Amino acid sequence: MVGRIGRRSDSTGPNVLLVEDGVLLRLLVSEYLSESGFCITDVADADEALDVLKAGFPIDVVFTDLHMPRGKVDGLGLARWIRLHRPELKVILASGIMCDASPTFEPLHYGPILRKPYDNGELERQLWAAITERATPPRASL
Amino acid sequence: MAVEFVKGMARLGNRLPAWGRYAATVAIVLACFLVGQLAGVSPTEQSCLLCLPVILFCSLLFRRNSGFVAAGLSVLLLAFQGLRASRSGVDAFLQSHLPPVLIFAVASVVIAALAKALLGHVDELTRTAESLRSADAKKSLMLEDINHRIKNHLASVSMLLARSSRKVESIDEARDEFKAAATRIAVLAKVYDSLQMNGTQTTIGIQDFVESLCRNLHASVADGRQIAIKADADDVELGTDRAVAIGLLINELVQNALKYAFPDDRPGEIRVEYKRDGAGWRLVVADNGVGVGKQGPGWGQRLVRAIVADLGASISWHGPPGTQVHVTATRETGIS
């Protein structure tokens, strides 16, 4: 079952799953990205995001908050699930908590981390970069 | 170091039940007298070299009143020894042995009392240290929680301002957009006035929060118009995220009423209620204005619908006369 919100914008652009537990921020980011040409599906927690992904919604990139106390899994749990079950999906993470920049910091293995408060333009650039990377098939090793 | 030694001994003795501690005290005192007898020490040596250290030892090791038990028993045994040694009878005992026994009794009771007082202070210090450690851990959790919220709210503020700047085409529009953004930001700011720590979670006393929010709305939005905003909220603690959601709802609904329900500067009243209702809750924002009912598909309404969905609640509009918006949840679900 898709979560109780799972609002989807009408744009025909790349599909972004937005996972953010702050309702005001979620609505604002969703509106901004829709106006920037992305087709946004927004949900309030990682459980709902998993429902959307398991239901087979067309998604190109997942943009998720890391720290979401609500629900059974948080943003990190969602990123782990995606790596395991949908490795073709690109993930961008957002966090308000100080992030360790060392390569051993686990969330960095799943995608870039945007520090809150993040810049709209930076978010958009990261999304386009992820979509471009996804569209470019990896070169076969010789 | 000394405190650690005392604490270590106390931990050892604490493993015994009360009766075990007293029995062990009696056994140690008797053993001490037996050793004294076998070694052939004099009563003075017995009392100073063996009994006093044993009384201190029992006081620290077995706690409670073990020191007094050891002291009492030692006095009795010393008196008995003295009586036995006074071959010429009770008079000789009273003259030659009783004074040192009495001095010993006083000294041993003082030692037992001091040891008990010392242990009491050690306990108090331990409790204080534990409560400081717990307060420190609580503070760290609260700081982490507040830090996370501040960053989330700053992200919202940044996006709100960016949105306002994108939406304006005229000075009037700019004024309205930034005014609306400012009231939403004020809701986020108000949260920090009422933040409390409850266990490891931050909570908000919703009564103070709603009252303060309504005062703020009246001061900043009503702009001197003859419109009263009355708040009536139950005295309950809510999780911070839920309080923010309720605050944003109240802000949007009151702003709607201020914008549409009282045209031509007519006076009126807006009532804001937050009440427990069975296993759920009920928020009512009611006005006695012209009865405009449900508003169109503006961004404010999208925000209201999103919050209502996140809260697992439902919303309904009633009126005229006036407009009453009811947001109800039958269970405590959604944002906590």
CSV table of C-alpha atoms in Angstrom, one decimal:
chain,number,residue,atom,x,y,z
A,1,MET,CA,0.0,0.0,0.0
A,2,VAL,CA,1.3,3.5,-0.9
A,3,GLY,CA,1.6,5.7,2.2
A,4,ARG,CA,-1.2,8.1,3.2
A,5,ILE,CA,0.3,11.0,1.4
A,6,GLY,CA,2.5,10.1,-1.6
A,7,ARG,CA,1.4,13.3,-3.4
A,8,ARG,CA,2.6,13.4,-6.9
A,9,SER,CA,3.1,16.5,-9.0
A,10,ASP,CA,2.0,16.8,-12.6
A,11,SER,CA,5.3,17.5,-14.2
A,12,THR,CA,6.7,15.2,-16.9
A,13,GLY,CA,10.3,15.7,-15.8
A,14,PRO,CA,12.6,13.2,-14.0
A,15,ASN,CA,10.9,11.4,-11.1
A,16,VAL,CA,12.1,12.3,-7.7
A,17,LEU,CA,10.9,10.7,-4.5
A,18,LEU,CA,11.1,13.3,-1.7
A,19,VAL,CA,11.3,11.9,1.8
A,20,GLU,CA,11.1,14.6,4.6
A,21,ASP,CA,9.3,14.4,7.9
A,22,GLY,CA,9.0,18.2,8.3
A,23,VAL,CA,5.7,19.0,6.7
A,24,LEU,CA,6.5,22.7,5.9
A,25,LEU,CA,9.9,21.9,4.4
A,26,ARG,CA,8.5,19.0,2.5
A,27,LEU,CA,5.8,21.1,0.9
A,28,LEU,CA,8.3,23.9,0.1
A,29,VAL,CA,10.9,21.6,-1.5
A,30,SER,CA,8.2,19.7,-3.4
A,31,GLU,CA,6.8,23.0,-4.8
A,32,TYR,CA,10.3,24.3,-5.7
A,33,LEU,CA,11.3,21.1,-7.5
A,34,SER,CA,8.0,20.8,-9.3
A,35,GLU,CA,8.4,24.3,-10.6
A,36,SER,CA,12.0,23.4,-11.7
A,37,GLY,CA,10.6,20.6,-13.9
A,38,PHE,CA,10.8,17.5,-11.7
A,39,CYS,CA,8.0,15.1,-11.1
A,40,ILE,CA,7.8,14.9,-7.3
A,41,THR,CA,6.3,12.2,-5.2
A,42,ASP,CA,6.6,13.3,-1.6
A,43,VAL,CA,6.2,11.2,1.5
A,44,ALA,CA,6.6,11.9,5.3
A,45,ASP,CA,8.8,9.1,6.3
A,46,ALA,CA,11.0,6.2,5.1
A,47,ASP,CA,8.2,3.6,5.7
A,48,GLU,CA,6.0,5.4,3.2
A,49,ALA,CA,9.0,5.8,0.8
A,50,LEU,CA,9.5,2.0,0.9
A,51,ASP,CA,5.8,1.6,0.1
A,52,VAL,CA,6.1,3.8,-2.9
A,53,LEU,CA,9.3,2.0,-4.1
A,54,LYS,CA,7.8,-1.5,-3.6
A,55,ALA,CA,4.6,-0.4,-5.4
A,56,GLY,CA,6.7,0.1,-8.5
A,57,PHE,CA,6.3,3.9,-8.9
A,58,PRO,CA,8.6,5.2,-11.6
A,59,ILE,CA,11.4,6.9,-9.6
A,60,ASP,CA,14.8,8.1,-10.8
A,61,VAL,CA,16.3,9.7,-7.7
A,62,VAL,CA,15.4,9.5,-4.0
A,63,PHE,CA,16.1,12.7,-2.0
A,64,THR,CA,15.8,11.8,1.7
A,65,ASP,CA,16.3,13.3,5.1
A,66,LEU,CA,18.7,11.1,7.2
A,67,HIS,CA,17.3,11.8,10.6
A,68,MET,CA,13.6,10.8,10.8
A,69,PRO,CA,12.6,9.4,14.2
A,70,ARG,CA,9.1,8.6,12.9
A,71,GLY,CA,8.6,5.2,11.3
A,72,LYS,CA,10.4,1.9,11.6
A,73,VAL,CA,13.3,2.9,9.4
A,74,ASP,CA,15.1,6.3,9.0
A,75,GLY,CA,16.8,7.8,6.0
A,76,LEU,CA,19.9,5.6,6.5
A,77,GLY,CA,17.8,2.5,6.6
A,78,LEU,CA,16.0,3.6,3.4
A,79,ALA,CA,19.4,4.2,1.7
A,80,ARG,CA,20.6,0.7,2.7
A,81,TRP,CA,17.4,-0.9,1.4
A,82,ILE,CA,17.8,0.9,-1.9
A,83,ARG,CA,21.4,-0.2,-2.3
A,84,LEU,CA,20.3,-3.8,-1.6
A,85,HIS,CA,17.1,-4.0,-3.7
A,86,ARG,CA,17.2,-1.1,-6.2
A,87,PRO,CA,20.9,-0.4,-6.8
A,88,GLU,CA,20.1,1.5,-10.0
A,89,LEU,CA,18.4,4.3,-8.0
A,90,LYS,CA,20.4,7.3,-7.1
A,91,VAL,CA,20.2,8.6,-3.6
A,92,ILE,CA,20.8,12.1,-2.2
A,93,LEU,CA,20.7,12.6,1.5
A,94,ALA,CA,20.0,15.7,3.7
A,95,SER,CA,21.0,16.1,7.3
A,96,GLY,CA,20.8,18.8,9.9
A,97,ILE,CA,23.2,17.0,12.2
A,98,MET,CA,27.0,17.4,11.9
A,99,CYS,CA,28.2,14.8,9.4
A,100,ASP,CA,31.5,13.1,9.6
A,101,ALA,CA,33.4,13.8,6.3
A,102,SER,CA,35.6,10.8,6.6
A,103,PRO,CA,35.2,8.0,4.0
A,104,THR,CA,34.2,5.6,6.8
A,105,PHE,CA,31.0,7.6,7.5
A,106,GLU,CA,28.4,5.1,6.3
A,107,PRO,CA,25.8,7.5,4.8
A,108,LEU,CA,28.4,8.8,2.3
A,109,HIS,CA,28.5,5.3,0.7
A,110,TYR,CA,25.0,5.8,-0.5
A,111,GLY,CA,25.2,9.3,-2.0
A,112,PRO,CA,26.1,12.9,-1.4
A,113,ILE,CA,24.9,14.6,1.8
A,114,LEU,CA,23.4,18.1,1.7
A,115,ARG,CA,23.7,20.0,5.0
A,116,LYS,CA,20.5,21.7,6.2
A,117,PRO,CA,19.7,24.5,5.5
A,118,TYR,CA,20.7,23.7,1.9
A,119,ASP,CA,20.6,25.9,-1.1
A,120,ASN,CA,17.8,25.4,-3.6
A,121,GLY,CA,20.3,25.7,-6.5
A,122,GLU,CA,22.7,23.2,-4.9
A,123,LEU,CA,19.8,20.7,-4.5
A,124,GLU,CA,18.8,21.1,-8.1
A,125,ARG,CA,22.4,20.6,-9.3
A,126,GLN,CA,22.8,17.5,-7.3
A,127,LEU,CA,19.5,16.1,-8.6
A,128,TRP,CA,20.4,16.8,-12.2
A,129,ALA,CA,23.9,15.3,-11.7
A,130,ALA,CA,22.3,12.1,-10.2
A,131,ILE,CA,19.9,11.9,-13.2
A,132,THR,CA,22.6,12.4,-15.7
A,133,GLU,CA,24.8,9.8,-14.0
A,134,ARG,CA,21.8,7.4,-14.0
A,135,ALA,CA,21.2,8.0,-17.7
A,136,THR,CA,24.8,7.3,-18.6
A,137,PRO,CA,25.4,3.5,-18.6
A,138,PRO,CA,28.6,2.5,-16.9
A,139,ARG,CA,31.4,1.7,-19.4
A,140,ALA,CA,32.3,-2.0,-19.5
A,141,SER,CA,35.7,-2.7,-18.1
A,142,LEU,CA,38.2,-4.2,-20.5
B,1,MET,CA,41.1,7.2,46.8
B,2,ALA,CA,39.7,6.9,50.4
B,3,VAL,CA,36.2,7.4,49.0
B,4,GLU,CA,36.7,4.7,46.4
B,5,PHE,CA,38.0,2.3,49.2
B,6,VAL,CA,34.9,3.0,51.3
B,7,LYS,CA,32.6,2.6,48.3
B,8,GLY,CA,34.3,-0.7,47.5
B,9,MET,CA,33.9,-2.0,51.0
B,10,ALA,CA,30.3,-0.9,51.1
B,11,ARG,CA,29.5,-2.7,47.8
B,12,LEU,CA,31.0,-5.9,49.3
B,13,GLY,CA,28.8,-5.6,52.5
B,14,ASN,CA,25.7,-4.6,50.6
B,15,ARG,CA,25.5,-8.1,49.1
B,16,LEU,CA,24.6,-9.5,52.5
B,17,PRO,CA,21.0,-9.3,53.9
B,18,ALA,CA,20.5,-7.3,57.1
B,19,TRP,CA,20.6,-10.3,59.4
B,20,GLY,CA,23.7,-11.6,57.7
B,21,ARG,CA,25.5,-8.3,58.3
B,22,TYR,CA,24.7,-8.4,62.0
B,23,ALA,CA,25.6,-12.0,62.3
B,24,ALA,CA,28.9,-11.4,60.6
B,25,THR,CA,29.5,-8.4,62.9
B,26,VAL,CA,29.0,-10.6,66.0
B,27,ALA,CA,31.2,-13.3,64.5
B,28,ILE,CA,34.0,-10.9,63.8
B,29,VAL,CA,33.9,-9.3,67.3
B,30,LEU,CA,33.9,-12.7,69.0
B,31,ALA,CA,36.8,-13.8,66.8
B,32,CYS,CA,38.7,-10.7,67.7
B,33,PHE,CA,38.2,-11.4,71.5
B,34,LEU,CA,39.2,-15.0,70.9
B,35,VAL,CA,42.4,-13.9,69.2
B,36,GLY,CA,43.1,-11.5,72.0
B,37,GLN,CA,42.6,-14.2,74.6
B,38,LEU,CA,44.9,-16.6,72.8
B,39,ALA,CA,47.5,-13.9,72.3
B,40,GLY,CA,47.2,-13.1,76.0
B,41,VAL,CA,46.8,-9.3,75.5
B,42,SER,CA,45.8,-7.0,78.3
B,43,PRO,CA,42.2,-5.5,78.3
B,44,THR,CA,43.7,-2.1,77.3
B,45,GLU,CA,45.5,-3.6,74.3
B,46,GLN,CA,42.5,-5.6,73.5
B,47,SER,CA,40.2,-2.5,73.4
B,48,CYS,CA,42.7,-0.2,71.6
B,49,LEU,CA,44.5,-2.5,69.2
B,50,LEU,CA,41.7,-4.9,68.3
B,51,CYS,CA,38.2,-3.7,69.2
B,52,LEU,CA,38.3,-0.1,67.8
B,53,PRO,CA,39.6,-1.2,64.4
B,54,VAL,CA,37.0,-4.0,64.3
B,55,ILE,CA,34.2,-1.5,65.1
B,56,LEU,CA,35.4,0.8,62.3
B,57,PHE,CA,35.7,-2.1,59.9
B,58,CYS,CA,32.2,-3.5,60.7
B,59,SER,CA,30.7,0.0,60.4
B,60,LEU,CA,32.1,0.6,56.9
B,61,LEU,CA,31.7,-3.0,55.7
B,62,PHE,CA,28.2,-3.9,56.9
B,63,ARG,CA,26.7,-0.4,57.2
B,64,ARG,CA,23.3,0.1,58.9
B,65,ASN,CA,23.9,-0.1,62.7
B,66,SER,CA,26.6,-2.8,62.5
B,67,GLY,CA,29.1,-0.4,64.1
B,68,PHE,CA,26.9,0.1,67.1
B,69,VAL,CA,26.3,-3.6,67.4
B,70,ALA,CA,30.1,-4.2,67.3
B,71,ALA,CA,30.6,-1.4,69.9
B,72,GLY,CA,27.9,-2.7,72.3
B,73,LEU,CA,29.2,-6.3,72.1
B,74,SER,CA,32.8,-5.2,72.6
B,75,VAL,CA,31.8,-3.2,75.7
B,76,LEU,CA,30.0,-6.2,77.1
B,77,LEU,CA,32.8,-8.5,76.4
B,78,LEU,CA,35.4,-6.1,77.9
B,79,ALA,CA,33.2,-5.7,81.0
B,80,PHE,CA,32.9,-9.4,81.3
B,81,GLN,CA,36.7,-9.8,81.0
B,82,GLY,CA,37.2,-7.2,83.6
B,83,LEU,CA,34.7,-8.8,86.0
B,84,ARG,CA,36.4,-12.1,85.6
B,85,ALA,CA,39.8,-10.6,86.2
B,86,SER,CA,38.6,-8.9,89.4
B,87,ARG,CA,39.0,-11.8,91.7
B,88,SER,CA,38.1,-9.7,94.8
B,89,GLY,CA,34.6,-9.0,93.6
B,90,VAL,CA,32.4,-6.3,92.1
B,91,ASP,CA,33.8,-3.5,94.1
B,92,ALA,CA,37.2,-4.1,92.7
B,93,PHE,CA,35.8,-4.2,89.2
B,94,LEU,CA,33.9,-1.0,89.7
B,95,GLN,CA,37.1,0.7,90.9
B,96,SER,CA,39.7,-0.6,88.6
B,97,HIS,CA,38.0,-1.9,85.4
B,98,LEU,CA,34.8,0.2,85.0
B,99,PRO,CA,36.4,3.6,84.1
B,100,PRO,CA,38.4,2.2,81.1
B,101,VAL,CA,35.4,0.2,79.9
B,102,LEU,CA,33.3,3.4,80.0
B,103,ILE,CA,35.9,5.4,78.2
B,104,PHE,CA,36.1,2.6,75.6
B,105,ALA,CA,32.3,2.6,75.3
B,106,VAL,CA,32.2,6.3,74.5
B,107,ALA,CA,35.1,6.1,72.0
B,108,SER,CA,33.6,3.1,70.2
B,109,VAL,CA,30.1,4.7,70.0
B,110,VAL,CA,31.7,7.9,68.6
B,111,ILE,CA,33.7,5.9,66.0
B,112,ALA,CA,30.5,4.0,64.9
B,113,ALA,CA,28.6,7.2,64.7
B,114,LEU,CA,31.3,8.9,62.7
B,115,ALA,CA,31.6,6.0,60.3
B,116,LYS,CA,27.8,6.0,59.8
B,117,ALA,CA,27.9,9.8,59.1
B,118,LEU,CA,30.8,9.3,56.7
B,119,LEU,CA,28.9,6.6,54.8
B,120,GLY,CA,25.9,8.9,54.6
B,121,HIS,CA,28.0,11.6,53.0
B,122,VAL,CA,29.5,9.1,50.6
B,123,ASP,CA,26.0,8.0,49.6
B,124,GLU,CA,24.9,11.6,49.1
B,125,LEU,CA,28.0,12.4,47.0
B,126,THR,CA,27.3,9.3,44.9
B,127,ARG,CA,23.7,10.3,44.3
B,128,THR,CA,24.7,13.8,43.4
B,129,ALA,CA,27.4,12.5,40.9
B,130,GLU,CA,24.8,10.2,39.3
B,131,SER,CA,22.2,12.9,39.0
B,132,LEU,CA,24.9,15.2,37.5
B,133,ARG,CA,25.8,12.5,35.0
B,134,SER,CA,22.2,11.9,34.1
B,135,ALA,CA,21.6,15.7,33.7
B,136,ASP,CA,24.6,15.9,31.5
B,137,ALA,CA,23.4,13.1,29.3
B,138,LYS,CA,19.9,14.6,29.2
B,139,LYS,CA,21.4,18.0,28.2
B,140,SER,CA,23.4,16.4,25.4
B,141,LEU,CA,20.3,14.7,24.0
B,142,MET,CA,18.3,17.9,24.2
B,143,LEU,CA,21.1,19.8,22.5
B,144,GLU,CA,21.2,17.2,19.7
B,145,ASP,CA,17.4,17.4,19.3
B,146,ILE,CA,17.4,21.2,19.3
B,147,ASN,CA,20.2,21.3,16.9
B,148,HIS,CA,18.3,19.0,14.5
B,149,ARG,CA,15.2,21.1,14.8
B,150,ILE,CA,17.0,24.4,14.3
B,151,LYS,CA,18.6,23.1,11.1
B,152,ASN,CA,15.2,21.8,9.9
B,153,HIS,CA,13.5,25.1,10.7
B,154,LEU,CA,16.3,27.1,9.2
B,155,ALA,CA,15.9,25.0,6.0
B,156,SER,CA,12.2,25.8,6.1
B,157,VAL,CA,12.8,29.5,6.7
B,158,SER,CA,15.3,29.6,3.8
B,159,MET,CA,12.8,27.9,1.5
B,160,LEU,CA,10.0,30.1,2.6
B,161,LEU,CA,11.9,33.3,1.9
B,162,ALA,CA,13.1,31.8,-1.4
B,163,ARG,CA,9.5,31.0,-2.3
B,164,SER,CA,8.3,34.5,-1.4
B,165,SER,CA,10.9,36.1,-3.6
B,166,ARG,CA,9.9,33.8,-6.5
B,167,LYS,CA,6.2,34.6,-6.2
B,168,VAL,CA,6.1,38.3,-6.1
B,169,GLU,CA,5.4,40.5,-9.1
B,170,SER,CA,4.3,43.7,-7.4
B,171,ILE,CA,5.0,45.5,-4.2
B,172,ASP,CA,1.6,44.6,-2.8
B,173,GLU,CA,2.2,40.9,-3.6
B,174,ALA,CA,5.7,41.1,-2.0
B,175,ARG,CA,4.3,42.6,1.2
B,176,ASP,CA,1.6,39.9,1.5
B,177,GLU,CA,4.0,37.1,0.6
B,178,PHE,CA,6.6,38.2,3.1
B,179,LYS,CA,4.0,38.9,5.8
B,180,ALA,CA,2.6,35.3,5.3
B,181,ALA,CA,6.2,33.9,5.4
B,182,ALA,CA,6.9,35.9,8.6
B,183,THR,CA,3.9,34.5,10.4
B,184,ARG,CA,4.9,30.9,9.5
B,185,ILE,CA,8.5,31.6,10.7
B,186,ALA,CA,7.1,33.1,13.9
B,187,VAL,CA,5.3,29.7,14.6
B,188,LEU,CA,8.6,27.9,14.2
B,189,ALA,CA,10.3,30.4,16.5
B,190,LYS,CA,7.5,30.2,19.2
B,191,VAL,CA,8.3,26.5,19.6
B,192,TYR,CA,11.6,27.3,21.3
B,193,ASP,CA,9.9,29.5,23.9
B,194,SER,CA,7.9,26.5,25.2
B,195,LEU,CA,10.4,23.6,24.7
B,196,GLN,CA,10.7,21.2,27.6
B,197,MET,CA,12.7,18.0,28.1
B,198,ASN,CA,10.6,15.0,28.9
B,199,GLY,CA,12.8,11.9,29.3
B,200,THR,CA,14.9,11.9,26.2
B,201,GLN,CA,12.3,13.7,24.1
B,202,THR,CA,11.6,17.4,23.8
B,203,THR,CA,7.9,18.3,24.3
B,204,ILE,CA,5.8,21.4,24.3
B,205,GLY,CA,3.1,22.5,26.8
B,206,ILE,CA,0.3,23.1,24.2
B,207,GLN,CA,-1.7,25.4,26.4
B,208,ASP,CA,1.0,28.0,26.8
B,209,PHE,CA,2.1,27.5,23.2
B,210,VAL,CA,-1.4,28.1,21.7
B,211,GLU,CA,-2.1,31.0,24.0
B,212,SER,CA,1.2,32.6,23.1
B,213,LEU,CA,0.7,31.9,19.4
B,214,CYS,CA,-2.7,33.6,19.5
B,215,ARG,CA,-1.4,36.6,21.3
B,216,ASN,CA,1.3,36.9,18.7
B,217,LEU,CA,-1.1,36.5,15.8
B,218,HIS,CA,-3.3,39.2,17.3
B,219,ALA,CA,-0.4,41.6,17.7
B,220,SER,CA,1.2,41.0,14.3
B,221,VAL,CA,-1.7,40.2,12.0
B,222,ALA,CA,-4.8,41.8,13.3
B,223,ASP,CA,-3.0,45.1,12.9
B,224,GLY,CA,-5.1,47.1,15.3
B,225,ARG,CA,-8.4,45.8,13.8
B,226,GLN,CA,-11.2,45.2,16.3
B,227,ILE,CA,-10.9,41.4,16.2
B,228,ALA,CA,-10.3,39.4,19.3
B,229,ILE,CA,-8.4,36.1,19.1
B,230,LYS,CA,-9.3,33.8,22.1
B,231,ALA,CA,-7.4,30.7,22.9
B,232,ASP,CA,-8.7,27.7,24.9
B,233,ALA,CA,-6.3,24.7,25.0
B,234,ASP,CA,-6.1,21.7,27.3
B,235,ASP,CA,-3.0,21.5,29.5
B,236,VAL,CA,-1.2,18.7,27.7
B,237,GLU,CA,2.3,18.0,26.6
B,238,LEU,CA,2.8,17.3,22.9
B,239,GLY,CA,5.8,16.1,20.9
B,240,THR,CA,7.6,19.0,19.3
B,241,ASP,CA,6.8,18.0,15.7
B,242,ARG,CA,3.1,17.7,16.5
B,243,ALA,CA,3.1,21.0,18.3
B,244,VAL,CA,4.7,22.6,15.2
B,245,ALA,CA,2.1,21.1,13.0
B,246,ILE,CA,-0.8,22.3,15.2
B,247,GLY,CA,0.8,25.7,15.4
B,248,LEU,CA,1.1,26.0,11.6
B,249,LEU,CA,-2.5,24.8,11.2
B,250,ILE,CA,-3.7,27.5,13.7
B,251,ASN,CA,-1.6,30.1,11.9
B,252,GLU,CA,-3.1,29.3,8.5
B,253,LEU,CA,-6.7,29.0,9.7
B,254,VAL,CA,-6.6,32.2,11.8
B,255,GLN,CA,-4.9,34.0,8.9
B,256,ASN,CA,-7.7,32.9,6.6
B,257,ALA,CA,-10.3,34.1,9.0
B,258,LEU,CA,-8.6,37.5,9.4
B,259,LYS,CA,-8.3,37.8,5.6
B,260,TYR,CA,-11.8,36.9,4.5
B,261,ALA,CA,-14.3,36.7,7.4
B,262,PHE,CA,-14.3,40.4,8.5
B,263,PRO,CA,-14.5,42.6,5.4
B,264,ASP,CA,-14.8,46.4,5.7
B,265,ASP,CA,-12.9,46.4,9.0
B,266,ARG,CA,-15.9,44.9,10.8
B,267,PRO,CA,-15.2,43.8,14.4
B,268,GLY,CA,-15.4,40.2,15.4
B,269,GLU,CA,-13.9,37.3,17.3
B,270,ILE,CA,-11.9,34.2,16.4
B,271,ARG,CA,-11.9,31.3,18.8
B,272,VAL,CA,-9.1,28.7,18.8
B,273,GLU,CA,-9.7,25.5,20.8
B,274,TYR,CA,-7.4,22.5,21.2
B,275,LYS,CA,-9.0,19.7,23.3
B,276,ARG,CA,-8.5,16.1,24.0
B,277,ASP,CA,-11.3,14.1,22.6
B,278,GLY,CA,-11.5,10.5,23.6
B,279,ALA,CA,-8.4,8.7,22.4
B,280,GLY,CA,-7.7,11.6,20.0
B,281,TRP,CA,-8.0,15.4,19.9
B,282,ARG,CA,-9.9,18.2,18.3
B,283,LEU,CA,-8.8,21.6,17.0
B,284,VAL,CA,-11.5,24.2,16.3
B,285,VAL,CA,-10.9,27.6,14.7
B,286,ALA,CA,-14.2,29.4,14.6
B,287,ASP,CA,-15.1,33.0,13.7
B,288,ASN,CA,-18.3,35.0,13.9
B,289,GLY,CA,-17.6,36.7,10.5
B,290,VAL,CA,-19.5,36.7,7.3
B,291,GLY,CA,-19.3,33.0,6.8
B,292,VAL,CA,-16.8,32.3,3.9
B,293,GLY,CA,-16.6,28.6,4.4
B,294,LYS,CA,-13.8,26.5,2.7
B,295,GLN,CA,-11.1,28.5,0.9
B,296,GLY,CA,-9.8,27.9,-2.6
B,297,PRO,CA,-6.8,25.9,-3.6
B,298,GLY,CA,-4.1,28.4,-2.4
B,299,TRP,CA,-0.7,27.3,-1.0
B,300,GLY,CA,-2.0,27.9,2.5
B,301,GLN,CA,-4.8,25.4,1.9
B,302,ARG,CA,-2.3,22.9,0.5
B,303,LEU,CA,-0.2,23.3,3.6
B,304,VAL,CA,-3.4,22.8,5.8
B,305,ARG,CA,-4.3,19.6,3.9
B,306,ALA,CA,-0.7,18.2,4.1
B,307,ILE,CA,-0.5,18.8,7.8
B,308,VAL,CA,-4.0,17.3,8.4
B,309,ALA,CA,-2.8,14.2,6.4
B,310,ASP,CA,0.5,14.0,8.4
B,311,LEU,CA,-1.5,14.2,11.6
B,312,GLY,CA,-3.7,11.4,10.5
B,313,ALA,CA,-6.7,13.7,11.1
B,314,SER,CA,-9.7,14.9,9.1
B,315,ILE,CA,-10.9,18.4,8.4
B,316,SER,CA,-14.4,19.9,8.0
B,317,TRP,CA,-15.9,23.3,7.5
B,318,HIS,CA,-19.1,24.5,9.0
B,319,GLY,CA,-21.3,27.6,8.8
B,320,PRO,CA,-22.7,30.2,8.3
B,321,PRO,CA,-23.3,31.8,10.7
B,322,GLY,CA,-19.5,32.4,10.8
B,323,THR,CA,-17.1,29.7,9.8
B,324,GLN,CA,-16.0,26.9,12.0
B,325,VAL,CA,-13.1,24.7,11.0
B,326,HIS,CA,-12.9,21.4,12.8
B,327,VAL,CA,-9.7,19.3,12.6
B,328,THR,CA,-10.2,16.0,14.4
B,329,ALA,CA,-8.2,12.9,15.0
B,330,THR,CA,-9.8,9.8,16.6
B,331,ARG,CA,-6.5,8.4,17.6
B,332,GLU,CA,-3.0,9.7,18.5
B,333,THR,CA,-1.5,8.8,15.1
B,334,GLY,CA,0.8,10.5,12.6
B,335,ILE,CA,3.3,13.1,13.7
B,336,SER,CA,4.3,12.7,17.4
